[in-house]
């Protein structure tokens, strides 16, 4: 088989090399992705995270896909930061249902000092339950990531979302470099990076390749890479964008797996409307994490019962918490 290869997996991928992966016949691409996957991971283990929107709506940013932007009329009401008690209740429920990581999302451009102090307390509380912690709070100012690290935060989620040359068509209130700056602050503070994107926003294949090349060029690459299928939200500029072929989504997962061989790739938003055979192909393509629980932030997700049944049918089992592939063993 003729692979357009970066043979040494730790070499940097160019956009053209990533694009060449997309052009492979589907079977060749999935075979290669599954082979890479098996070199680094238990092929039947899937990491399970539960999401909670701790501060919903009224966001000053204008991300074109987002139900929570104050620039769009989506019917999502603006709420205050959730109380510690409610957050810990939700975390505990998620833990009992089988989640090992609790991800808290806030619709902020970035937190102010009071808001960050409140989140620090939430992180401490969730850690005390014995769960891994992740937060996504928007852009961080110098010093803020260090406070989160001090609280024991495991992961910070901050997505690049799409290709650099498409980002300006999706959001204009902040830029790609702002995202990279926050990612660097998170990395420097010693917090693990969760960074991915959204597929199906009207980008072309080359732009999907450029997103993956950007993610793979982060040094080191993100430990966790969420790949979201756009959930179209009525009232947003992207509500009526043409739906992406699900097989192109599977290809994107496979390409991410090959270009990011030691990252955990999460099959993220979009599962609520994704047929289970397509989800199974995503796992075959190298996805090894999901959001679990009947809600994402403001939209639905498959029920825990249906996910348990799917795992059973596919012979999948949850990953032990705090286990990661050996990144030195490439
Ligand atoms: N405000 C913070 C930020 O932008 O980083 C955190 C919350 S934001 C909702 C987190 C991520 O959710 C976005 O970067 C995007 O990748 C994803 N997301 C939001 N709305 C989505 C949608 N409608 N469909 C798919 N993914 C979405
Ligand atoms: C990520 O990449 N996907 C999650 C999480 N990080 C914060 C959010 C998905 C949101 C889907 C739309 C919603 O429920 O509002
Ligand atoms: Fe939505 Fe985050 Fe953009 Fe705000 S910054 S509009 S919450 S994606």
mmCIF file of C-alpha atoms and ligand atoms in Angstrom:
data_model
loop_
_atom_site.group_PDB
_atom_site.id
_atom_site.type_symbol
_atom_site.label_atom_id
_atom_site.label_comp_id
_atom_site.label_asym_id
_atom_site.label_seq_id
_atom_site.Cartn_x
_atom_site.Cartn_y
_atom_site.Cartn_z
ATOM 1 C CA UNK A 1 0.000 0.000 0.000
ATOM 2 C CA UNK A 2 1.302 3.446 -0.861
ATOM 3 C CA UNK A 3 1.000 5.645 2.183
ATOM 4 C CA UNK A 4 1.472 9.408 1.919
ATOM 5 C CA UNK A 5 3.448 9.152 5.088
ATOM 6 C CA UNK A 6 5.248 10.974 7.744
ATOM 7 C CA UNK A 7 6.978 7.722 8.619
ATOM 8 C CA UNK A 8 8.369 8.876 11.914
ATOM 9 C CA UNK A 9 5.192 9.615 13.852
ATOM 10 C CA UNK A 10 6.776 12.446 15.824
ATOM 11 C CA UNK A 11 7.605 14.533 12.731
ATOM 12 C CA UNK A 12 5.575 17.605 11.962
ATOM 13 C CA UNK A 13 2.715 17.158 9.476
ATOM 14 C CA UNK A 14 2.273 19.661 6.653
ATOM 15 C CA UNK A 15 -1.254 20.603 5.548
ATOM 16 C CA UNK A 16 -0.570 18.835 2.223
ATOM 17 C CA UNK A 17 0.430 15.608 3.961
ATOM 18 C CA UNK A 18 -2.699 15.699 6.105
ATOM 19 C CA UNK A 19 -4.811 16.481 3.033
ATOM 20 C CA UNK A 20 -3.279 13.465 1.268
ATOM 21 C CA UNK A 21 -4.538 11.243 4.088
ATOM 22 C CA UNK A 22 -8.083 12.501 3.442
ATOM 23 C CA UNK A 23 -7.742 11.480 -0.231
ATOM 24 C CA UNK A 24 -6.997 7.834 0.517
ATOM 25 C CA UNK A 25 -9.593 5.151 -0.200
ATOM 26 C CA UNK A 26 -11.820 4.817 2.889
ATOM 27 C CA UNK A 27 -10.706 1.247 3.672
ATOM 28 C CA UNK A 28 -7.013 2.103 3.438
ATOM 29 C CA UNK A 29 -7.502 5.143 5.659
ATOM 30 C CA UNK A 30 -9.430 3.234 8.325
ATOM 31 C CA UNK A 31 -6.988 0.334 8.279
ATOM 32 C CA UNK A 32 -4.069 2.665 8.825
ATOM 33 C CA UNK A 33 -5.878 4.642 11.543
ATOM 34 C CA UNK A 34 -6.825 1.471 13.405
ATOM 35 C CA UNK A 35 -3.224 0.199 13.123
ATOM 36 C CA UNK A 36 -1.840 3.442 14.598
ATOM 37 C CA UNK A 37 -4.516 3.316 17.286
ATOM 38 C CA UNK A 38 -3.483 -0.186 18.354
ATOM 39 C CA UNK A 39 0.142 0.859 18.699
ATOM 40 C CA UNK A 40 -0.738 3.331 21.441
ATOM 41 C CA UNK A 41 -4.059 2.380 23.012
ATOM 42 C CA UNK A 42 -6.255 -0.475 24.130
ATOM 43 C CA UNK A 43 -8.510 -0.643 21.027
ATOM 44 C CA UNK A 44 -11.620 -1.420 23.092
ATOM 45 C CA UNK A 45 -11.231 1.202 25.809
ATOM 46 C CA UNK A 46 -13.151 4.491 25.667
ATOM 47 C CA UNK A 47 -12.629 7.409 28.054
ATOM 48 C CA UNK A 48 -15.858 8.799 29.485
ATOM 49 C CA UNK A 49 -16.405 12.471 30.330
ATOM 50 C CA UNK A 50 -19.552 14.258 31.439
ATOM 51 C CA UNK A 51 -20.199 17.917 30.605
ATOM 52 C CA UNK A 52 -22.015 20.543 32.609
ATOM 53 C CA UNK A 53 -22.740 24.111 31.615
ATOM 54 C CA UNK A 54 -21.946 25.947 34.857
ATOM 55 C CA UNK A 55 -22.633 29.388 33.362
ATOM 56 C CA UNK A 56 -24.998 29.448 30.412
ATOM 57 C CA UNK A 57 -25.775 32.084 27.765
ATOM 58 C CA UNK A 58 -25.187 35.797 27.300
ATOM 59 C CA UNK A 59 -21.658 35.386 25.928
ATOM 60 C CA UNK A 60 -20.200 38.577 24.402
ATOM 61 C CA UNK A 61 -18.362 36.614 21.673
ATOM 62 C CA UNK A 62 -19.995 36.046 18.273
ATOM 63 C CA UNK A 63 -19.032 32.461 17.392
ATOM 64 C CA UNK A 64 -21.346 31.616 14.498
ATOM 65 C CA UNK A 65 -22.160 28.089 15.663
ATOM 66 C CA UNK A 66 -22.927 28.874 19.292
ATOM 67 C CA UNK A 67 -26.301 28.837 21.037
ATOM 68 C CA UNK A 68 -24.833 30.904 23.885
ATOM 69 C CA UNK A 69 -23.645 33.981 22.006
ATOM 70 C CA UNK A 70 -25.535 37.161 22.928
ATOM 71 C CA UNK A 71 -25.232 38.122 19.233
ATOM 72 C CA UNK A 72 -27.755 35.462 18.155
ATOM 73 C CA UNK A 73 -31.405 34.895 19.138
ATOM 74 C CA UNK A 74 -31.436 31.226 19.979
ATOM 75 C CA UNK A 75 -33.803 31.103 22.934
ATOM 76 C CA UNK A 76 -31.004 30.079 25.334
ATOM 77 C CA UNK A 77 -31.563 32.119 28.493
ATOM 78 C CA UNK A 78 -28.692 33.849 30.239
ATOM 79 C CA UNK A 79 -28.005 32.318 33.644
ATOM 80 C CA UNK A 80 -25.707 33.135 36.556
ATOM 81 C CA UNK A 81 -22.856 30.851 37.642
ATOM 82 C CA UNK A 82 -24.295 27.692 39.168
ATOM 83 C CA UNK A 83 -23.919 27.149 42.911
ATOM 84 C CA UNK A 84 -21.172 24.867 44.220
ATOM 85 C CA UNK A 85 -23.797 22.574 45.675
ATOM 86 C CA UNK A 86 -25.580 22.030 42.346
ATOM 87 C CA UNK A 87 -22.318 21.502 40.485
ATOM 88 C CA UNK A 88 -21.078 18.913 42.975
ATOM 89 C CA UNK A 89 -24.446 17.163 42.887
ATOM 90 C CA UNK A 90 -24.201 16.880 39.103
ATOM 91 C CA UNK A 91 -20.588 15.686 39.304
ATOM 92 C CA UNK A 92 -21.453 13.030 41.827
ATOM 93 C CA UNK A 93 -24.351 11.828 39.673
ATOM 94 C CA UNK A 94 -22.043 11.635 36.646
ATOM 95 C CA UNK A 95 -19.508 9.677 38.674
ATOM 96 C CA UNK A 96 -22.143 7.192 39.798
ATOM 97 C CA UNK A 97 -23.235 6.760 36.173
ATOM 98 C CA UNK A 98 -19.637 5.845 35.240
ATOM 99 C CA UNK A 99 -17.933 9.068 34.113
ATOM 100 C CA UNK A 100 -14.308 9.487 35.181
ATOM 101 C CA UNK A 101 -13.897 13.128 34.119
ATOM 102 C CA UNK A 102 -16.162 16.092 34.795
ATOM 103 C CA UNK A 103 -15.962 18.994 32.316
ATOM 104 C CA UNK A 104 -17.387 22.359 33.321
ATOM 105 C CA UNK A 105 -18.158 24.918 30.611
ATOM 106 C CA UNK A 106 -18.780 28.646 31.027
ATOM 107 C CA UNK A 107 -20.037 31.030 28.349
ATOM 108 C CA UNK A 108 -17.479 33.731 29.000
ATOM 109 C CA UNK A 109 -15.049 35.604 26.766
ATOM 110 C CA UNK A 110 -12.783 34.812 29.691
ATOM 111 C CA UNK A 111 -13.195 34.801 33.479
ATOM 112 C CA UNK A 112 -12.583 37.866 35.692
ATOM 113 C CA UNK A 113 -10.737 37.337 38.973
ATOM 114 C CA UNK A 114 -13.888 36.759 41.026
ATOM 115 C CA UNK A 115 -15.234 34.278 38.482
ATOM 116 C CA UNK A 116 -11.917 32.441 38.388
ATOM 117 C CA UNK A 117 -11.861 32.234 42.196
ATOM 118 C CA UNK A 118 -15.346 30.676 42.098
ATOM 119 C CA UNK A 119 -14.247 28.124 39.492
ATOM 120 C CA UNK A 120 -11.175 27.278 41.595
ATOM 121 C CA UNK A 121 -13.547 26.205 44.376
ATOM 122 C CA UNK A 122 -15.560 24.061 41.946
ATOM 123 C CA UNK A 123 -12.406 22.355 40.685
ATOM 124 C CA UNK A 124 -11.315 21.570 44.243
ATOM 125 C CA UNK A 125 -14.745 20.145 45.062
ATOM 126 C CA UNK A 126 -14.906 17.898 41.992
ATOM 127 C CA UNK A 127 -11.360 16.661 42.644
ATOM 128 C CA UNK A 128 -12.334 15.733 46.180
ATOM 129 C CA UNK A 129 -14.914 13.362 44.695
ATOM 130 C CA UNK A 130 -12.018 11.579 42.974
ATOM 131 C CA UNK A 131 -12.878 12.640 39.426
ATOM 132 C CA UNK A 132 -10.568 14.119 36.808
ATOM 133 C CA UNK A 133 -11.399 17.769 36.185
ATOM 134 C CA UNK A 134 -11.664 19.855 33.030
ATOM 135 C CA UNK A 135 -12.897 23.414 32.548
ATOM 136 C CA UNK A 136 -13.539 25.565 29.494
ATOM 137 C CA UNK A 137 -13.853 29.226 30.402
ATOM 138 C CA UNK A 138 -12.711 31.083 27.283
ATOM 139 C CA UNK A 139 -9.505 33.110 27.083
ATOM 140 C CA UNK A 140 -7.164 33.181 30.077
ATOM 141 C CA UNK A 141 -5.069 36.159 31.136
ATOM 142 C CA UNK A 142 -1.492 35.731 32.390
ATOM 143 C CA UNK A 143 -1.498 34.119 35.841
ATOM 144 C CA UNK A 144 -4.977 32.594 35.620
ATOM 145 C CA UNK A 145 -3.843 29.194 34.356
ATOM 146 C CA UNK A 146 -1.426 28.967 37.292
ATOM 147 C CA UNK A 147 -4.324 29.467 39.724
ATOM 148 C CA UNK A 148 -6.247 26.654 38.046
ATOM 149 C CA UNK A 149 -3.189 24.399 38.198
ATOM 150 C CA UNK A 150 -2.807 25.204 41.881
ATOM 151 C CA UNK A 151 -6.417 24.097 42.422
ATOM 152 C CA UNK A 152 -5.524 20.742 40.881
ATOM 153 C CA UNK A 153 -7.145 21.165 37.458
ATOM 154 C CA UNK A 154 -6.248 18.292 35.120
ATOM 155 C CA UNK A 155 -7.403 19.602 31.686
ATOM 156 C CA UNK A 156 -8.292 22.933 30.098
ATOM 157 C CA UNK A 157 -10.492 22.769 26.984
ATOM 158 C CA UNK A 158 -9.944 25.491 24.409
ATOM 159 C CA UNK A 159 -10.598 24.568 20.791
ATOM 160 C CA UNK A 160 -8.954 25.933 17.661
ATOM 161 C CA UNK A 161 -12.271 24.946 16.066
ATOM 162 C CA UNK A 162 -11.298 25.269 12.403
ATOM 163 C CA UNK A 163 -8.556 26.211 9.941
ATOM 164 C CA UNK A 164 -6.768 29.539 10.495
ATOM 165 C CA UNK A 165 -8.044 30.840 7.120
ATOM 166 C CA UNK A 166 -11.686 29.979 7.933
ATOM 167 C CA UNK A 167 -11.748 31.169 11.555
ATOM 168 C CA UNK A 168 -12.540 34.778 10.605
ATOM 169 C CA UNK A 169 -15.687 33.624 8.763
ATOM 170 C CA UNK A 170 -16.946 31.987 11.979
ATOM 171 C CA UNK A 171 -16.046 34.537 14.654
ATOM 172 C CA UNK A 172 -14.751 38.103 14.594
ATOM 173 C CA UNK A 173 -14.671 39.098 18.297
ATOM 174 C CA UNK A 174 -11.412 37.222 18.862
ATOM 175 C CA UNK A 175 -8.785 35.706 16.587
ATOM 176 C CA UNK A 176 -6.845 32.498 16.066
ATOM 177 C CA UNK A 177 -3.782 33.957 17.777
ATOM 178 C CA UNK A 178 -5.869 34.671 20.913
ATOM 179 C CA UNK A 179 -6.765 30.963 21.014
ATOM 180 C CA UNK A 180 -3.105 29.969 20.584
ATOM 181 C CA UNK A 181 -2.040 32.386 23.340
ATOM 182 C CA UNK A 182 -4.452 30.834 25.845
ATOM 183 C CA UNK A 183 -3.345 27.343 24.851
ATOM 184 C CA UNK A 184 0.243 28.320 25.501
ATOM 185 C CA UNK A 185 -0.618 29.724 28.938
ATOM 186 C CA UNK A 186 -2.395 26.487 29.822
ATOM 187 C CA UNK A 187 0.537 24.408 28.634
ATOM 188 C CA UNK A 188 3.111 26.529 30.455
ATOM 189 C CA UNK A 189 1.167 26.209 33.708
ATOM 190 C CA UNK A 190 1.453 22.422 33.448
ATOM 191 C CA UNK A 191 -2.241 21.732 32.775
ATOM 192 C CA UNK A 192 -3.112 19.101 30.175
ATOM 193 C CA UNK A 193 -4.538 20.531 26.961
ATOM 194 C CA UNK A 194 -7.884 19.534 25.486
ATOM 195 C CA UNK A 195 -8.092 21.133 22.047
ATOM 196 C CA UNK A 196 -10.026 20.200 18.932
ATOM 197 C CA UNK A 197 -12.609 21.616 16.614
ATOM 198 C CA UNK A 198 -15.936 21.505 14.819
ATOM 199 C CA UNK A 199 -16.463 19.742 11.510
ATOM 200 C CA UNK A 200 -19.314 20.618 9.138
ATOM 201 C CA UNK A 201 -19.348 24.411 9.439
ATOM 202 C CA UNK A 202 -19.029 24.834 5.658
ATOM 203 C CA UNK A 203 -15.255 24.418 5.611
ATOM 204 C CA UNK A 204 -13.692 22.449 2.768
ATOM 205 C CA UNK A 205 -11.558 19.324 3.053
ATOM 206 C CA UNK A 206 -8.307 21.277 2.850
ATOM 207 C CA UNK A 207 -9.487 23.384 5.776
ATOM 208 C CA UNK A 208 -10.291 20.273 7.796
ATOM 209 C CA UNK A 209 -6.746 19.133 7.018
ATOM 210 C CA UNK A 210 -5.374 22.526 8.071
ATOM 211 C CA UNK A 211 -7.164 22.291 11.437
ATOM 212 C CA UNK A 212 -5.625 18.875 12.078
ATOM 213 C CA UNK A 213 -2.182 20.076 10.991
ATOM 214 C CA UNK A 214 -2.484 22.999 13.454
ATOM 215 C CA UNK A 215 -3.462 20.656 16.288
ATOM 216 C CA UNK A 216 -0.609 18.285 15.464
ATOM 217 C CA UNK A 217 1.838 21.214 15.369
ATOM 218 C CA UNK A 218 1.094 22.219 18.963
ATOM 219 C CA UNK A 219 4.193 21.242 20.871
ATOM 220 C CA UNK A 220 3.512 18.918 22.548
ATOM 221 C CA UNK A 221 0.217 18.012 20.841
ATOM 222 C CA UNK A 222 -2.949 18.149 22.979
ATOM 223 C CA UNK A 223 -3.516 15.177 25.270
ATOM 224 C CA UNK A 224 -7.207 15.313 24.353
ATOM 225 C CA UNK A 225 -8.700 16.228 20.959
ATOM 226 C CA UNK A 226 -12.481 16.692 20.802
ATOM 227 C CA UNK A 227 -13.869 16.386 17.287
ATOM 228 C CA UNK A 228 -17.334 17.916 17.220
ATOM 229 C CA UNK A 229 -19.855 17.522 14.407
ATOM 230 C CA UNK A 230 -21.658 20.859 14.093
ATOM 231 C CA UNK A 231 -24.957 20.802 15.992
ATOM 232 C CA UNK A 232 -26.985 23.286 13.953
ATOM 233 C CA UNK A 233 -28.702 25.795 16.262
ATOM 234 C CA UNK A 234 -31.733 27.750 15.040
ATOM 235 C CA UNK A 235 -31.046 31.478 15.212
ATOM 236 C CA UNK A 236 -27.283 31.185 14.588
ATOM 237 C CA UNK A 237 -25.631 32.092 11.272
ATOM 238 C CA UNK A 238 -24.733 28.414 10.784
ATOM 239 C CA UNK A 239 -28.254 27.071 11.358
ATOM 240 C CA UNK A 240 -28.770 26.156 7.710
ATOM 241 C CA UNK A 241 -25.303 25.155 6.611
ATOM 242 C CA UNK A 242 -25.284 22.065 4.379
ATOM 243 C CA UNK A 243 -25.030 18.850 6.412
ATOM 244 C CA UNK A 244 -21.724 17.042 6.078
ATOM 245 C CA UNK A 245 -21.573 13.476 4.745
ATOM 246 C CA UNK A 246 -21.172 11.324 7.898
ATOM 247 C CA UNK A 247 -18.426 9.334 6.144
ATOM 248 C CA UNK A 248 -16.424 12.541 5.786
ATOM 249 C CA UNK A 249 -16.751 12.939 9.553
ATOM 250 C CA UNK A 250 -15.435 9.378 10.032
ATOM 251 C CA UNK A 251 -12.536 10.223 7.705
ATOM 252 C CA UNK A 252 -11.764 13.276 9.834
ATOM 253 C CA UNK A 253 -11.568 11.118 12.965
ATOM 254 C CA UNK A 254 -9.248 8.677 11.170
ATOM 255 C CA UNK A 255 -6.979 11.481 9.949
ATOM 256 C CA UNK A 256 -6.867 12.973 13.458
ATOM 257 C CA UNK A 257 -5.914 9.565 14.860
ATOM 258 C CA UNK A 258 -3.033 9.200 12.383
ATOM 259 C CA UNK A 259 -1.689 12.752 12.777
ATOM 260 C CA UNK A 260 -2.144 12.743 16.576
ATOM 261 C CA UNK A 261 -1.172 9.164 17.415
ATOM 262 C CA UNK A 262 -0.855 9.563 21.183
ATOM 263 C CA UNK A 263 -3.766 11.961 21.761
ATOM 264 C CA UNK A 264 -7.106 10.755 23.034
ATOM 265 C CA UNK A 265 -9.574 11.639 20.252
ATOM 266 C CA UNK A 266 -13.086 12.397 21.460
ATOM 267 C CA UNK A 267 -16.183 11.735 19.379
ATOM 268 C CA UNK A 268 -17.842 14.838 20.805
ATOM 269 C CA UNK A 269 -20.930 16.886 19.854
ATOM 270 C CA UNK A 270 -23.233 15.494 17.194
ATOM 271 C CA UNK A 271 -23.848 11.983 18.510
ATOM 272 C CA UNK A 272 -27.515 12.694 19.272
ATOM 273 C CA UNK A 273 -28.327 12.558 15.562
ATOM 274 C CA UNK A 274 -25.534 10.206 14.495
ATOM 275 C CA UNK A 275 -26.653 6.661 13.644
ATOM 276 C CA UNK A 276 -24.946 4.071 15.861
ATOM 277 C CA UNK A 277 -23.214 2.338 12.923
ATOM 278 C CA UNK A 278 -21.548 5.666 12.102
ATOM 279 C CA UNK A 279 -20.451 6.012 15.741
ATOM 280 C CA UNK A 280 -19.059 2.465 15.543
ATOM 281 C CA UNK A 281 -17.035 3.495 12.477
ATOM 282 C CA UNK A 282 -15.707 6.483 14.449
ATOM 283 C CA UNK A 283 -14.451 4.091 17.158
ATOM 284 C CA UNK A 284 -12.910 1.910 14.453
ATOM 285 C CA UNK A 285 -11.251 5.038 13.022
ATOM 286 C CA UNK A 286 -9.592 5.670 16.378
ATOM 287 C CA UNK A 287 -11.985 7.720 18.497
ATOM 288 C CA UNK A 288 -11.475 6.673 22.109
ATOM 289 C CA UNK A 289 -13.445 9.116 24.212
ATOM 290 C CA UNK A 290 -17.042 10.367 24.391
ATOM 291 C CA UNK A 291 -19.243 12.784 26.266
ATOM 292 C CA UNK A 292 -21.600 10.701 28.350
ATOM 293 C CA UNK A 293 -24.867 11.926 29.857
ATOM 294 C CA UNK A 294 -28.061 13.147 28.270
ATOM 295 C CA UNK A 295 -26.902 16.772 27.839
ATOM 296 C CA UNK A 296 -23.881 18.476 26.359
ATOM 297 C CA UNK A 297 -23.953 22.204 27.237
ATOM 298 C CA UNK A 298 -27.267 23.399 25.815
ATOM 299 C CA UNK A 299 -28.183 20.527 23.490
ATOM 300 C CA UNK A 300 -28.958 16.839 23.855
ATOM 301 C CA UNK A 301 -26.719 13.786 23.800
ATOM 302 C CA UNK A 302 -27.661 10.079 23.671
ATOM 303 C CA UNK A 303 -29.065 8.706 26.946
ATOM 304 C CA UNK A 304 -26.713 6.849 29.295
ATOM 305 C CA UNK A 305 -28.852 3.731 28.792
ATOM 306 C CA UNK A 306 -28.425 3.799 25.025
ATOM 307 C CA UNK A 307 -24.673 4.409 25.368
ATOM 308 C CA UNK A 308 -24.319 1.506 27.783
ATOM 309 C CA UNK A 309 -26.161 -0.699 25.303
ATOM 310 C CA UNK A 310 -23.930 0.525 22.467
ATOM 311 C CA UNK A 311 -20.775 -0.246 24.476
ATOM 312 C CA UNK A 312 -22.158 -3.709 25.177
ATOM 313 C CA UNK A 313 -22.890 -4.332 21.490
ATOM 314 C CA UNK A 314 -19.396 -3.196 20.487
ATOM 315 C CA UNK A 315 -17.532 -4.851 23.374
ATOM 316 C CA UNK A 316 -16.165 -1.495 24.533
ATOM 317 C CA UNK A 317 -15.216 -0.725 28.112
ATOM 318 C CA UNK A 318 -14.397 2.505 29.963
ATOM 319 C CA UNK A 319 -10.748 3.571 30.270
ATOM 320 C CA UNK A 320 -9.284 3.614 33.769
ATOM 321 C CA UNK A 321 -8.896 7.229 34.945
ATOM 322 C CA UNK A 322 -5.423 8.802 35.008
ATOM 323 C CA UNK A 323 -4.064 6.419 32.383
ATOM 324 C CA UNK A 324 -2.391 7.855 29.342
ATOM 325 C CA UNK A 325 -0.274 6.387 26.585
ATOM 326 C CA UNK A 326 3.446 6.633 27.000
ATOM 327 C CA UNK A 327 4.252 9.606 24.784
ATOM 328 C CA UNK A 328 7.909 8.706 24.685
ATOM 329 C CA UNK A 329 7.073 5.347 23.065
ATOM 330 C CA UNK A 330 6.362 6.564 19.578
HETATM 331 N N1 LIG B 1 -16.598 29.916 25.845
HETATM 332 C C1 LIG B 1 -15.603 28.934 25.846
HETATM 333 C C2 LIG B 1 -14.872 28.811 24.540
HETATM 334 O O1 LIG B 1 -15.351 29.282 23.519
HETATM 335 O O2 LIG B 1 -13.785 28.219 24.534
HETATM 336 C C3 LIG B 1 -16.096 27.574 26.280
HETATM 337 C C4 LIG B 1 -17.403 27.009 25.806
HETATM 338 S S1 LIG B 1 -17.550 26.678 24.074
HETATM 339 C C5 LIG B 1 -19.261 26.327 24.013
HETATM 340 C C6 LIG B 1 -16.672 25.154 23.862
HETATM 341 C C7 LIG B 1 -16.653 24.507 22.496
HETATM 342 O O3 LIG B 1 -17.885 23.856 22.233
HETATM 343 C C8 LIG B 1 -16.457 25.381 21.275
HETATM 344 O O4 LIG B 1 -15.119 25.744 21.084
HETATM 345 C C9 LIG B 1 -16.951 24.463 20.177
HETATM 346 O O5 LIG B 1 -15.903 23.662 19.692
HETATM 347 C C10 LIG B 1 -17.996 23.590 20.867
HETATM 348 N N2 LIG B 1 -19.347 23.906 20.376
HETATM 349 C C11 LIG B 1 -20.102 24.953 20.781
HETATM 350 N N3 LIG B 1 -21.276 24.977 20.108
HETATM 351 C C12 LIG B 1 -21.260 23.925 19.260
HETATM 352 C C13 LIG B 1 -22.172 23.422 18.287
HETATM 353 N N4 LIG B 1 -23.324 24.034 18.058
HETATM 354 N N5 LIG B 1 -21.841 22.318 17.598
HETATM 355 C C14 LIG B 1 -20.652 21.705 17.823
HETATM 356 N N6 LIG B 1 -19.747 22.136 18.720
HETATM 357 C C15 LIG B 1 -20.035 23.238 19.435
HETATM 358 C C1 LIG B 2 -16.049 20.461 23.061
HETATM 359 O O1 LIG B 2 -15.172 20.381 22.178
HETATM 360 N N1 LIG B 2 -17.319 20.130 22.880
HETATM 361 C C2 LIG B 2 -18.093 20.403 24.075
HETATM 362 C C3 LIG B 2 -17.000 20.835 25.090
HETATM 363 N N2 LIG B 2 -15.825 20.901 24.286
HETATM 364 C C4 LIG B 2 -17.185 22.002 25.937
HETATM 365 C C5 LIG B 2 -19.223 21.326 23.872
HETATM 366 C C6 LIG B 2 -20.191 20.868 22.794
HETATM 367 C C7 LIG B 2 -21.325 21.825 22.744
HETATM 368 C C8 LIG B 2 -22.399 21.398 21.793
HETATM 369 C C9 LIG B 2 -23.502 22.373 21.699
HETATM 370 C C10 LIG B 2 -24.220 22.651 22.988
HETATM 371 O O2 LIG B 2 -24.657 21.695 23.694
HETATM 372 O O3 LIG B 2 -24.440 23.820 23.286
HETATM 373 FE FE1 LIG B 3 -19.998 30.229 22.611
HETATM 374 FE FE2 LIG B 3 -17.551 30.050 23.773
HETATM 375 FE FE3 LIG B 3 -17.925 31.517 21.535
HETATM 376 FE FE4 LIG B 3 -18.964 32.330 23.856
HETATM 377 S S1 LIG B 3 -16.779 32.122 23.344
HETATM 378 S S2 LIG B 3 -19.991 32.365 21.882
HETATM 379 S S3 LIG B 3 -19.545 30.363 24.777
HETATM 380 S S4 LIG B 3 -18.147 29.271 21.768
#
